[in-house]
mmCIF file of C-alpha atoms and ligand atoms in Angstrom:
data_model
loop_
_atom_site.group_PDB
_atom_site.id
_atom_site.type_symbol
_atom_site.label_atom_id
_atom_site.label_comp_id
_atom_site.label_asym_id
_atom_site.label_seq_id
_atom_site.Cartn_x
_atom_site.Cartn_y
_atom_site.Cartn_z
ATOM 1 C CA UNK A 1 34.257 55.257 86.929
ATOM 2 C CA UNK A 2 36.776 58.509 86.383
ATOM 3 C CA UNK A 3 40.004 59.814 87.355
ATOM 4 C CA UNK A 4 40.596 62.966 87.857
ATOM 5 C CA UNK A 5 43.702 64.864 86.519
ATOM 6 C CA UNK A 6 44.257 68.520 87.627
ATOM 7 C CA UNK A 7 45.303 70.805 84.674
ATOM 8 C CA UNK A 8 46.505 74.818 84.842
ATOM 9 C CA UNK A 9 46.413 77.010 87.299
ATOM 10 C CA UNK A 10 42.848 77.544 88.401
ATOM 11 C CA UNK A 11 39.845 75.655 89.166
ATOM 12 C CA UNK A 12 38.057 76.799 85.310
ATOM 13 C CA UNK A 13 41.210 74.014 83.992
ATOM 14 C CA UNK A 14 40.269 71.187 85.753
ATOM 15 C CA UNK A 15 38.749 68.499 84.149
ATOM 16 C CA UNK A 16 38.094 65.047 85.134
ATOM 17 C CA UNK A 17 39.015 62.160 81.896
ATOM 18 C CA UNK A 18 36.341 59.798 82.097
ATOM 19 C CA UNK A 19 37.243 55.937 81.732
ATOM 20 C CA UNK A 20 33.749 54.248 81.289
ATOM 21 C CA UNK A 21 33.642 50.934 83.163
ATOM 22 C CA UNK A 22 30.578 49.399 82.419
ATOM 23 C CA UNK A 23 29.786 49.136 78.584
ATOM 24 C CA UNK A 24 26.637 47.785 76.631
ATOM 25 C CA UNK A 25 26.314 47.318 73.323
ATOM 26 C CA UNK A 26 24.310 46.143 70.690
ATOM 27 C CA UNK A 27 25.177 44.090 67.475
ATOM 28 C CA UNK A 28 28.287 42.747 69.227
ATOM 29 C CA UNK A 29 28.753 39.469 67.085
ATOM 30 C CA UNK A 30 29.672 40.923 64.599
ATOM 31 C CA UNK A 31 31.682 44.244 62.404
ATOM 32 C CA UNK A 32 30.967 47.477 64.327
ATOM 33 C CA UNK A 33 29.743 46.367 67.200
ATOM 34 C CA UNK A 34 32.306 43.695 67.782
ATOM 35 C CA UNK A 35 35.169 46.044 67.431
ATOM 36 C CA UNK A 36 33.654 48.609 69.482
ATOM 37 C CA UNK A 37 34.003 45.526 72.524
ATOM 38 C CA UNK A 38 37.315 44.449 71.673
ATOM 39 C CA UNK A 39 38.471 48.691 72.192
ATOM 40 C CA UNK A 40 36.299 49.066 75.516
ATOM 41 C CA UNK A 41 38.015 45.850 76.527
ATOM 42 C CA UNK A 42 41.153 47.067 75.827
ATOM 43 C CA UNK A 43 40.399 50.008 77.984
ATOM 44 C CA UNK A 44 39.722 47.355 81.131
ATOM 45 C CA UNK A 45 35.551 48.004 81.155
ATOM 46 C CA UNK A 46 33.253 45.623 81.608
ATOM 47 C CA UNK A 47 30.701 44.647 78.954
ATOM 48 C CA UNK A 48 27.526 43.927 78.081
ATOM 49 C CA UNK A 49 26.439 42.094 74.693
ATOM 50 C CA UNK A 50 23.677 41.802 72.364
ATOM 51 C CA UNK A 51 22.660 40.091 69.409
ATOM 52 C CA UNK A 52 20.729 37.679 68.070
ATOM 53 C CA UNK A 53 23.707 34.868 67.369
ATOM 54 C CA UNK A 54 24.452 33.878 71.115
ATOM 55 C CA UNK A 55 27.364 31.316 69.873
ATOM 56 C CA UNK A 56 29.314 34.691 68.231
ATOM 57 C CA UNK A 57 28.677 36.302 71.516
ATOM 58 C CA UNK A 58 30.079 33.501 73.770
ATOM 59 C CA UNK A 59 33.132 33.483 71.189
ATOM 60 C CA UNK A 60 33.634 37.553 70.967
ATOM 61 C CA UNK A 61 33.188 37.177 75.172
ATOM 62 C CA UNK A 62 35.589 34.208 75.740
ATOM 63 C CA UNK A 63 38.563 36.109 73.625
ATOM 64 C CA UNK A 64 37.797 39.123 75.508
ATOM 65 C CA UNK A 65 37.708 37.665 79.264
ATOM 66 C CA UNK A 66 40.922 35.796 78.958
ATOM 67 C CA UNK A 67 42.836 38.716 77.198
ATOM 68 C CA UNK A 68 41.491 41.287 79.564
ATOM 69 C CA UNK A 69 40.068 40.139 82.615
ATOM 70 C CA UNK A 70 36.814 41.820 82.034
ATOM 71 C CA UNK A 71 33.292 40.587 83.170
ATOM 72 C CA UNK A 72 31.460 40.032 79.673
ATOM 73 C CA UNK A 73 27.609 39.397 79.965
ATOM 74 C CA UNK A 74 25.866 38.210 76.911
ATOM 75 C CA UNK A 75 22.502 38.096 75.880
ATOM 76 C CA UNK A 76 20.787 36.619 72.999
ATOM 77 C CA UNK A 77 18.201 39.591 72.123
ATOM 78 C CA UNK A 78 16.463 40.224 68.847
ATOM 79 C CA UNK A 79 16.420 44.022 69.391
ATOM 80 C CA UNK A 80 12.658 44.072 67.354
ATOM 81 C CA UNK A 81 11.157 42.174 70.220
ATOM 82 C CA UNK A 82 10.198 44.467 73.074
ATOM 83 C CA UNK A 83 9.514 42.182 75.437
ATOM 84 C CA UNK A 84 13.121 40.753 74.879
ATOM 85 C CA UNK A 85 14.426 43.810 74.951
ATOM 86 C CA UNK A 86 12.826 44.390 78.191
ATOM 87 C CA UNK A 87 13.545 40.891 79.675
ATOM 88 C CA UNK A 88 17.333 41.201 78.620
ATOM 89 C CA UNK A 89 17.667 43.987 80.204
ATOM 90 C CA UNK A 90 15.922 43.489 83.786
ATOM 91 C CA UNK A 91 18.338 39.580 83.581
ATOM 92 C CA UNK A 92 21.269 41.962 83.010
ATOM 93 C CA UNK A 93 23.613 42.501 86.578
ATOM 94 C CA UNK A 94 22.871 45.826 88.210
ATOM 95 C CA UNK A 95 25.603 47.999 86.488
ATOM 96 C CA UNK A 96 25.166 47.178 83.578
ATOM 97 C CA UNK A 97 21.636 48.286 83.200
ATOM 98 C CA UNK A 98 22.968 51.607 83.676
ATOM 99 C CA UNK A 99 25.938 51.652 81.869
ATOM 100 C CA UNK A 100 28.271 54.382 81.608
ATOM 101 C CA UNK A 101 27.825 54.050 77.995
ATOM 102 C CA UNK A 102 24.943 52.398 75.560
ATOM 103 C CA UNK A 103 26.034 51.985 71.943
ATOM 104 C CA UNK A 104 23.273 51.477 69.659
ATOM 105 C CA UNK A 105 24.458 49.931 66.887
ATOM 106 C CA UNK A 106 22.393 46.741 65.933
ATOM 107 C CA UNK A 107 21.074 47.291 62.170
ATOM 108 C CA UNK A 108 21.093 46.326 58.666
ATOM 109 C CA UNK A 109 20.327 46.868 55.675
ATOM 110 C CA UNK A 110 18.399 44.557 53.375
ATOM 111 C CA UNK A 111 18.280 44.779 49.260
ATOM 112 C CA UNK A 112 19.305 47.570 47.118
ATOM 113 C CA UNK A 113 16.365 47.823 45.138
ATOM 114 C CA UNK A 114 14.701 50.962 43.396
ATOM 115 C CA UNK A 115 11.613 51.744 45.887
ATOM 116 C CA UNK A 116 9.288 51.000 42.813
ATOM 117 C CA UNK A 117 10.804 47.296 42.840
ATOM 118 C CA UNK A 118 11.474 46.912 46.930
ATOM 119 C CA UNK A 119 10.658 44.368 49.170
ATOM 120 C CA UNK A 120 8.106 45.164 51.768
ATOM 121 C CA UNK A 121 9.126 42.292 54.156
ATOM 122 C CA UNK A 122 13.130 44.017 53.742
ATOM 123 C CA UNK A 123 11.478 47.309 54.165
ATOM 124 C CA UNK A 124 9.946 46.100 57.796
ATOM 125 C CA UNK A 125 13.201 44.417 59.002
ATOM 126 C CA UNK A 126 14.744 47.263 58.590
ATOM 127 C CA UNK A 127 12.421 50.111 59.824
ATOM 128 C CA UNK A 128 11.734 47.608 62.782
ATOM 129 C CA UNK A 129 15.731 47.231 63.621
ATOM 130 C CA UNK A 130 17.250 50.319 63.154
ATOM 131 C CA UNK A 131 14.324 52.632 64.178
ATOM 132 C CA UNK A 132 12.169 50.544 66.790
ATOM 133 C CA UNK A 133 15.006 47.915 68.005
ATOM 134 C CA UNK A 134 16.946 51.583 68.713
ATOM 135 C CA UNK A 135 13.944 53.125 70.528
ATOM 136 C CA UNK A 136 12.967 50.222 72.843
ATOM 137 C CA UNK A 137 16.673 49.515 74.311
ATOM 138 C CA UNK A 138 17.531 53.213 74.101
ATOM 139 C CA UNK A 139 13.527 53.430 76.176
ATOM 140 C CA UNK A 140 15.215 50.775 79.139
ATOM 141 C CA UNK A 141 18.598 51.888 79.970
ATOM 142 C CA UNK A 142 18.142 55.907 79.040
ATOM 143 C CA UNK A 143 15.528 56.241 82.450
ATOM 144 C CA UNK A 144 18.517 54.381 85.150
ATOM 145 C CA UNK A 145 21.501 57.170 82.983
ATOM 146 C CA UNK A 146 19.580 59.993 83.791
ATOM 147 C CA UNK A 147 18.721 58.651 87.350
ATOM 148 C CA UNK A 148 22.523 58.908 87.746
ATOM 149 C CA UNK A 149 23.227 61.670 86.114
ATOM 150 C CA UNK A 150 25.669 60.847 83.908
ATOM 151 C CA UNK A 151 26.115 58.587 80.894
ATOM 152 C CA UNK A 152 26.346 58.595 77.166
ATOM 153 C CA UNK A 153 24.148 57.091 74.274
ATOM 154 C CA UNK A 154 25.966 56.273 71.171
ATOM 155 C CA UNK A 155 24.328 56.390 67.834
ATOM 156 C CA UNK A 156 25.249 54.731 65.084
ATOM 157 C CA UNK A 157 23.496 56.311 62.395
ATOM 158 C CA UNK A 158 24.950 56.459 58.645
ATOM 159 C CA UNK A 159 26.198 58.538 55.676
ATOM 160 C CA UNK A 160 23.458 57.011 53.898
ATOM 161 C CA UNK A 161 21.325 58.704 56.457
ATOM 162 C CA UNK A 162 22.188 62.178 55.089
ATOM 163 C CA UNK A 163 23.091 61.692 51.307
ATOM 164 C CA UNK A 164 20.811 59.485 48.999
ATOM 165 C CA UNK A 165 21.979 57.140 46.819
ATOM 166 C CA UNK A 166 19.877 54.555 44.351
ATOM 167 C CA UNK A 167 18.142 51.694 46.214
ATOM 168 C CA UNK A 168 18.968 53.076 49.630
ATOM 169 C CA UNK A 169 15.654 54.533 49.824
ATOM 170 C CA UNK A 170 14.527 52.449 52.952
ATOM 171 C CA UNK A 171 17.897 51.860 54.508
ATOM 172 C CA UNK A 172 18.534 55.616 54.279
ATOM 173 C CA UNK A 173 15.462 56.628 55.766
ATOM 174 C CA UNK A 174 15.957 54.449 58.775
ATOM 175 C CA UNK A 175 19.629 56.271 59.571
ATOM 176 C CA UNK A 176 18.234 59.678 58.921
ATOM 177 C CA UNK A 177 15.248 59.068 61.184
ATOM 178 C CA UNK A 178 18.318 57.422 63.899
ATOM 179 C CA UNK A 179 20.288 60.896 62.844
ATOM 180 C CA UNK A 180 16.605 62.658 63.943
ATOM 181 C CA UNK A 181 16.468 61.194 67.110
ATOM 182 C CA UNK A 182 20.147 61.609 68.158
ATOM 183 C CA UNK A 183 19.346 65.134 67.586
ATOM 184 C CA UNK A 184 15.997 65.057 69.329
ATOM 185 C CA UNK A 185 17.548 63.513 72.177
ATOM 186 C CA UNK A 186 20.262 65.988 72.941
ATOM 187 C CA UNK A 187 17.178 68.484 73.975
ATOM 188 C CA UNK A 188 15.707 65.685 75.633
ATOM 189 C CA UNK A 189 18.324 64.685 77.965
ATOM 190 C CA UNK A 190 19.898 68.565 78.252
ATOM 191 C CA UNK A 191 20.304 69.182 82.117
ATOM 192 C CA UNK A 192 20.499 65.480 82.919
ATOM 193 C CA UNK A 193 24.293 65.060 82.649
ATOM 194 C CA UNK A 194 23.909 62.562 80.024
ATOM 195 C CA UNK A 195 25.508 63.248 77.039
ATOM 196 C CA UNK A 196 24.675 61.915 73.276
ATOM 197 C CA UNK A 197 26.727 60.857 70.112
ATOM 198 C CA UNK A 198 25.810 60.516 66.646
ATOM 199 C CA UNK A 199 28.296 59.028 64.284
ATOM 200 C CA UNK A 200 27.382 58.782 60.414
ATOM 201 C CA UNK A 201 29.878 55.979 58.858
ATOM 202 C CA UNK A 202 30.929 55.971 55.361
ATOM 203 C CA UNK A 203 32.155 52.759 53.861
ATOM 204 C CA UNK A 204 32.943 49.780 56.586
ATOM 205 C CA UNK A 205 33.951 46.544 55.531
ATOM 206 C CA UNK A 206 32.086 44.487 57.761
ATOM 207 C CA UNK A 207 29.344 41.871 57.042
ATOM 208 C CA UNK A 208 26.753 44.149 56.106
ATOM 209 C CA UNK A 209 26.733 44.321 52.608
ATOM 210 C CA UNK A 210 26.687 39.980 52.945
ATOM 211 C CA UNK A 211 23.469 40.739 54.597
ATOM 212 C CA UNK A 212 21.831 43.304 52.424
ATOM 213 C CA UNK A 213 22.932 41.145 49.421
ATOM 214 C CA UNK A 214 21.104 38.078 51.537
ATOM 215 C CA UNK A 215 24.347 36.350 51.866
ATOM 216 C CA UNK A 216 25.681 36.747 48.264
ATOM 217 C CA UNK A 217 29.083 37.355 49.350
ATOM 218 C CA UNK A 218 30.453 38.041 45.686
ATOM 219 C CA UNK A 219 28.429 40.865 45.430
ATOM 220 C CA UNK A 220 29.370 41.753 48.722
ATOM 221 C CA UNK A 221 33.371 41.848 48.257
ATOM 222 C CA UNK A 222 33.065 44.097 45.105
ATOM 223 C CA UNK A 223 31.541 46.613 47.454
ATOM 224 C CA UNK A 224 34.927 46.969 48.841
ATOM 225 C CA UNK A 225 37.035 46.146 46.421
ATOM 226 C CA UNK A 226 39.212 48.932 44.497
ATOM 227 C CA UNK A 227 40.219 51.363 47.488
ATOM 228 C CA UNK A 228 40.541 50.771 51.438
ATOM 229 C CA UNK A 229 37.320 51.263 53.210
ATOM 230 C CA UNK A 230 37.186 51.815 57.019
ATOM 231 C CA UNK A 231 36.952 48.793 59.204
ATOM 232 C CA UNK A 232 35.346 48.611 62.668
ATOM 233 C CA UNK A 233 37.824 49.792 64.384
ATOM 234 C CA UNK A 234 38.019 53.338 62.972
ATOM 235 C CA UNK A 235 34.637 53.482 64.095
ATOM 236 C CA UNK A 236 35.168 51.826 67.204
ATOM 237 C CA UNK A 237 37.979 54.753 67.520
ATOM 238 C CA UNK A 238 35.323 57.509 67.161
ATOM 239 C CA UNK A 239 33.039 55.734 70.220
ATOM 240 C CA UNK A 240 36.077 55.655 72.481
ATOM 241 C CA UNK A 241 36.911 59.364 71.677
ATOM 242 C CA UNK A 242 33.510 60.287 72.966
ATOM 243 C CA UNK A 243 33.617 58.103 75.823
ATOM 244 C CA UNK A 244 36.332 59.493 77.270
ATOM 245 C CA UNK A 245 35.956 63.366 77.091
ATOM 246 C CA UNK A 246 35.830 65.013 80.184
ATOM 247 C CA UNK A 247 32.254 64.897 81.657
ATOM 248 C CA UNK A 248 32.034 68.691 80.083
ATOM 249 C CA UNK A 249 32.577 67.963 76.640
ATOM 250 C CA UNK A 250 30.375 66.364 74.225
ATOM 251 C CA UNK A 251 30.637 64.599 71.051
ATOM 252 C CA UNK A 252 27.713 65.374 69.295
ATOM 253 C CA UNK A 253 28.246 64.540 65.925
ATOM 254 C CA UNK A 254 30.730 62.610 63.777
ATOM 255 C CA UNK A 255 30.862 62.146 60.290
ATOM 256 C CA UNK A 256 33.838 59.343 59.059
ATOM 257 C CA UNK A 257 34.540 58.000 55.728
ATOM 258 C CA UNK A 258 37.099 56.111 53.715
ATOM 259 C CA UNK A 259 39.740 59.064 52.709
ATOM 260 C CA UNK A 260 38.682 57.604 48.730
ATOM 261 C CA UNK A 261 35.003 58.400 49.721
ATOM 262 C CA UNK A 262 33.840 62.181 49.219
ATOM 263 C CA UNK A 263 30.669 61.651 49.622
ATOM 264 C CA UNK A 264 27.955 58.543 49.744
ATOM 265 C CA UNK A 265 28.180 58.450 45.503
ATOM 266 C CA UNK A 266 32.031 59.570 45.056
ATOM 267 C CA UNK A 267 34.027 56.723 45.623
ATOM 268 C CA UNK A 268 37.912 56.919 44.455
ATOM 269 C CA UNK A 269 38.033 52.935 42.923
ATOM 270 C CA UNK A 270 41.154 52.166 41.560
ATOM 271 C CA UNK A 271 39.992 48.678 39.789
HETATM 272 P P1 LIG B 1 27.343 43.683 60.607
HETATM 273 O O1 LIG B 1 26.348 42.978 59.773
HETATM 274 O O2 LIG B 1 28.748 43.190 60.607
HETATM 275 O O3 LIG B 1 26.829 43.776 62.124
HETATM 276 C C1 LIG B 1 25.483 44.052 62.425
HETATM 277 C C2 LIG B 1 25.238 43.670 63.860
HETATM 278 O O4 LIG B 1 23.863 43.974 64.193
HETATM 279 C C3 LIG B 1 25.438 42.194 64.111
HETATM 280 O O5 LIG B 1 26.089 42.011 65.344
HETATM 281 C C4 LIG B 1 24.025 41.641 64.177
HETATM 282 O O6 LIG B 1 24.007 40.527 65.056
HETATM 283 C C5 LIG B 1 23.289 42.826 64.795
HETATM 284 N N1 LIG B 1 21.851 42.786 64.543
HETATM 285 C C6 LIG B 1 21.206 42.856 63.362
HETATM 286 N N2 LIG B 1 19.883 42.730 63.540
HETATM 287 C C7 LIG B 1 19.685 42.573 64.881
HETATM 288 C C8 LIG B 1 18.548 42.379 65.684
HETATM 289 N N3 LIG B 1 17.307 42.321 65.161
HETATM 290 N N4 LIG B 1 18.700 42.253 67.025
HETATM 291 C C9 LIG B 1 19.937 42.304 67.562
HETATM 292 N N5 LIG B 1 21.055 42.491 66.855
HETATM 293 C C10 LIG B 1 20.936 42.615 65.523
HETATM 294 O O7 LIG B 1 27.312 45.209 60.109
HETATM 295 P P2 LIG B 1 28.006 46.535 60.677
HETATM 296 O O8 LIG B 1 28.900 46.239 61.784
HETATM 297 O O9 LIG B 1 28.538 47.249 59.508
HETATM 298 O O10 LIG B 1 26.714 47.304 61.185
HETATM 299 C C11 LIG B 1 26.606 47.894 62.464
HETATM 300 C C12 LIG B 1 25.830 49.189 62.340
HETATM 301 O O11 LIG B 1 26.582 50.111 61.559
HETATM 302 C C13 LIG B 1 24.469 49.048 61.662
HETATM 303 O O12 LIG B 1 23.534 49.844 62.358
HETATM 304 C C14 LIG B 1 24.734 49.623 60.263
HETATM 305 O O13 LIG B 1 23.569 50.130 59.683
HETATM 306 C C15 LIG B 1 25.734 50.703 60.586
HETATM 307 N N6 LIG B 1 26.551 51.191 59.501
HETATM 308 C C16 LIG B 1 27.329 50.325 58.778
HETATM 309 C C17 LIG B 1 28.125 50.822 57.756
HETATM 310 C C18 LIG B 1 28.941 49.940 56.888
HETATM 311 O O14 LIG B 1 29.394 50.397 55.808
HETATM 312 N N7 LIG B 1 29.233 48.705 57.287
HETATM 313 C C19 LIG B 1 28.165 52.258 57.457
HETATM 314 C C20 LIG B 1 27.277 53.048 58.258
HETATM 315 C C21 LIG B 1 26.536 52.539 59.261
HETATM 316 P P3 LIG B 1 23.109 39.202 64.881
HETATM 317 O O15 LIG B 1 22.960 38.945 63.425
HETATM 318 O O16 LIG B 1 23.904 38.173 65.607
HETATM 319 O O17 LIG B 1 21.828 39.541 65.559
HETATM 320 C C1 LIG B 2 26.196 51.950 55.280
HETATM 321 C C2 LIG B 2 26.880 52.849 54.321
HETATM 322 O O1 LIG B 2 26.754 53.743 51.960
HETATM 323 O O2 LIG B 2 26.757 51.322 52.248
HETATM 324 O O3 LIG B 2 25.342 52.672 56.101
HETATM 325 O O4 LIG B 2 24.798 52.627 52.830
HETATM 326 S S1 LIG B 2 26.259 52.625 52.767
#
């Protein structure tokens, strides 16, 4: 799982690089979650996939094994169902159910509509993703970490989490209360050797504003349009940076936006 590299003169500068082998993640057919496989890949670990669209899984998994040689397991979960969450994980090979690192980044956002106006049924897909579908695979794998002793849990949480914006009422309420629990968790797991990472994107094109906009991809587009917004990858950057501090060192927060994004309402469009 590590190598160890001797540094300085005495023992206080040596530090061991850690090079996580087994990898699960969640929300892997797509954006984010995607990217953050095709870097861990890169990096010769072995993954473990979720997400609800199995045929974007087998796809993301059959690029990876035959550029990489990695073992790729796959799983069609909905991360709202518990029991799936709970069955995925005991069908899952040995390793990987205690993985040297977990990212939790299945979510979504759904409509952008004043809370006066909102949607309950968008209001419950998202509260019961991000929040709940976080909680229940963070509750399976977290116990077999801490058993180990080592480990990492990835968050990924949101800018809209911290700053409010119109119509992200819901949305931003789920990534603060994902933010709160990040948080929470660092005194949960201190002493364990686990370690935990929250990271709070700004803009990433990806296809979540297709899904908040239910699939109105015009709508979608102008999000991004006028300025370059991050892409998975510079997120995927920031989870690799964390996984592979020395075991002393943690990551605890990271905060990453487009440079033309100051904050989650100041947005440098050129149009
Ligand atoms: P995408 O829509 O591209 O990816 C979302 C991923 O989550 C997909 O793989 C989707 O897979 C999965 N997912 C959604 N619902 C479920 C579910 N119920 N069970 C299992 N998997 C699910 O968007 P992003 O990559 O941008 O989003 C990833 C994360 O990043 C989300 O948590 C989002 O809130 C967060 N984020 C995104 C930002 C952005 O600007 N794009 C900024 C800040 C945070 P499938 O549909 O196959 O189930
Ligand atoms: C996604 C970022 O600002 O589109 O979490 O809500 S934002």
């Amino acid at each position: 799982m590590e190598h160890e590299i001797t540094m300085g003169l005495n023992a206080f500068d040596k530090f061991t690089v850690m090079n996580p082998s087994h990898v699960t993640i969640t929300g892997a057919s797509s954006g984010i979650g995607r990217a953050c496989a095709e870097a861990f890949a890169e990096r010769g670990a072995n993954l473990a996939l979720w997400a609800r669209r199995q045929d974007r899984l087998d796809e993301v998994a059959e690029q990876l094994v035959s550029r990489h040689g990695i073992n790729v397991h796959c799983a069609a979960v909905d991360v709202r169902d518990r029991d799936a969450v709970a069955r995925a994980a005991e069908a899952m090979p040995a390793p990987f159910r205690a993985p040297d690192v977990l990212v939790n980044n299945a979510g979504l956002s759904r409509g952008l509509n004043p809370l006066q106006d909102g949607v309950v049924q968008d209001w419950e897909e998202m509260i019961d993703t991000n929040i709940k579908g976080l909680l229940y695979v963070t509750r399976t794998i977290l116990p077999h970490m801490i058993n180990r002793g080592t480990g990492l849990v990835v968050n990924i949480a949101s800018i809209a989490g911290i700053q409010p914006y119109r119509g992200g009422n819901v949305y931003g309420a789920t990534k603060a209360a994902v933010k709160m629990l990040s948080d929470s968790l660092q005194i949960d797991v201190n002493g364990t050797g686990v370690r935990v990472c929250n990271i709070d994107p700004g803009l990433v094109e990806t296809e979540f504003s297709e899904v908040r906009f239910h699939g109105d991809t015009e709508r979608a587009s102008g999000v991004y349009k006028g300025y370059q917004p991050l892409t998975g990858r510079d997120i995927a950057d920031c989870v690799v940076f964390a996984a592979t501090r020395p075991q002393h060192v943690s990551i605890q927060d990271i905060l990453i936006t487009p440079t033309a994004q100051a904050s989650v309402n100041l947005v440098d469009k050129k149009l």
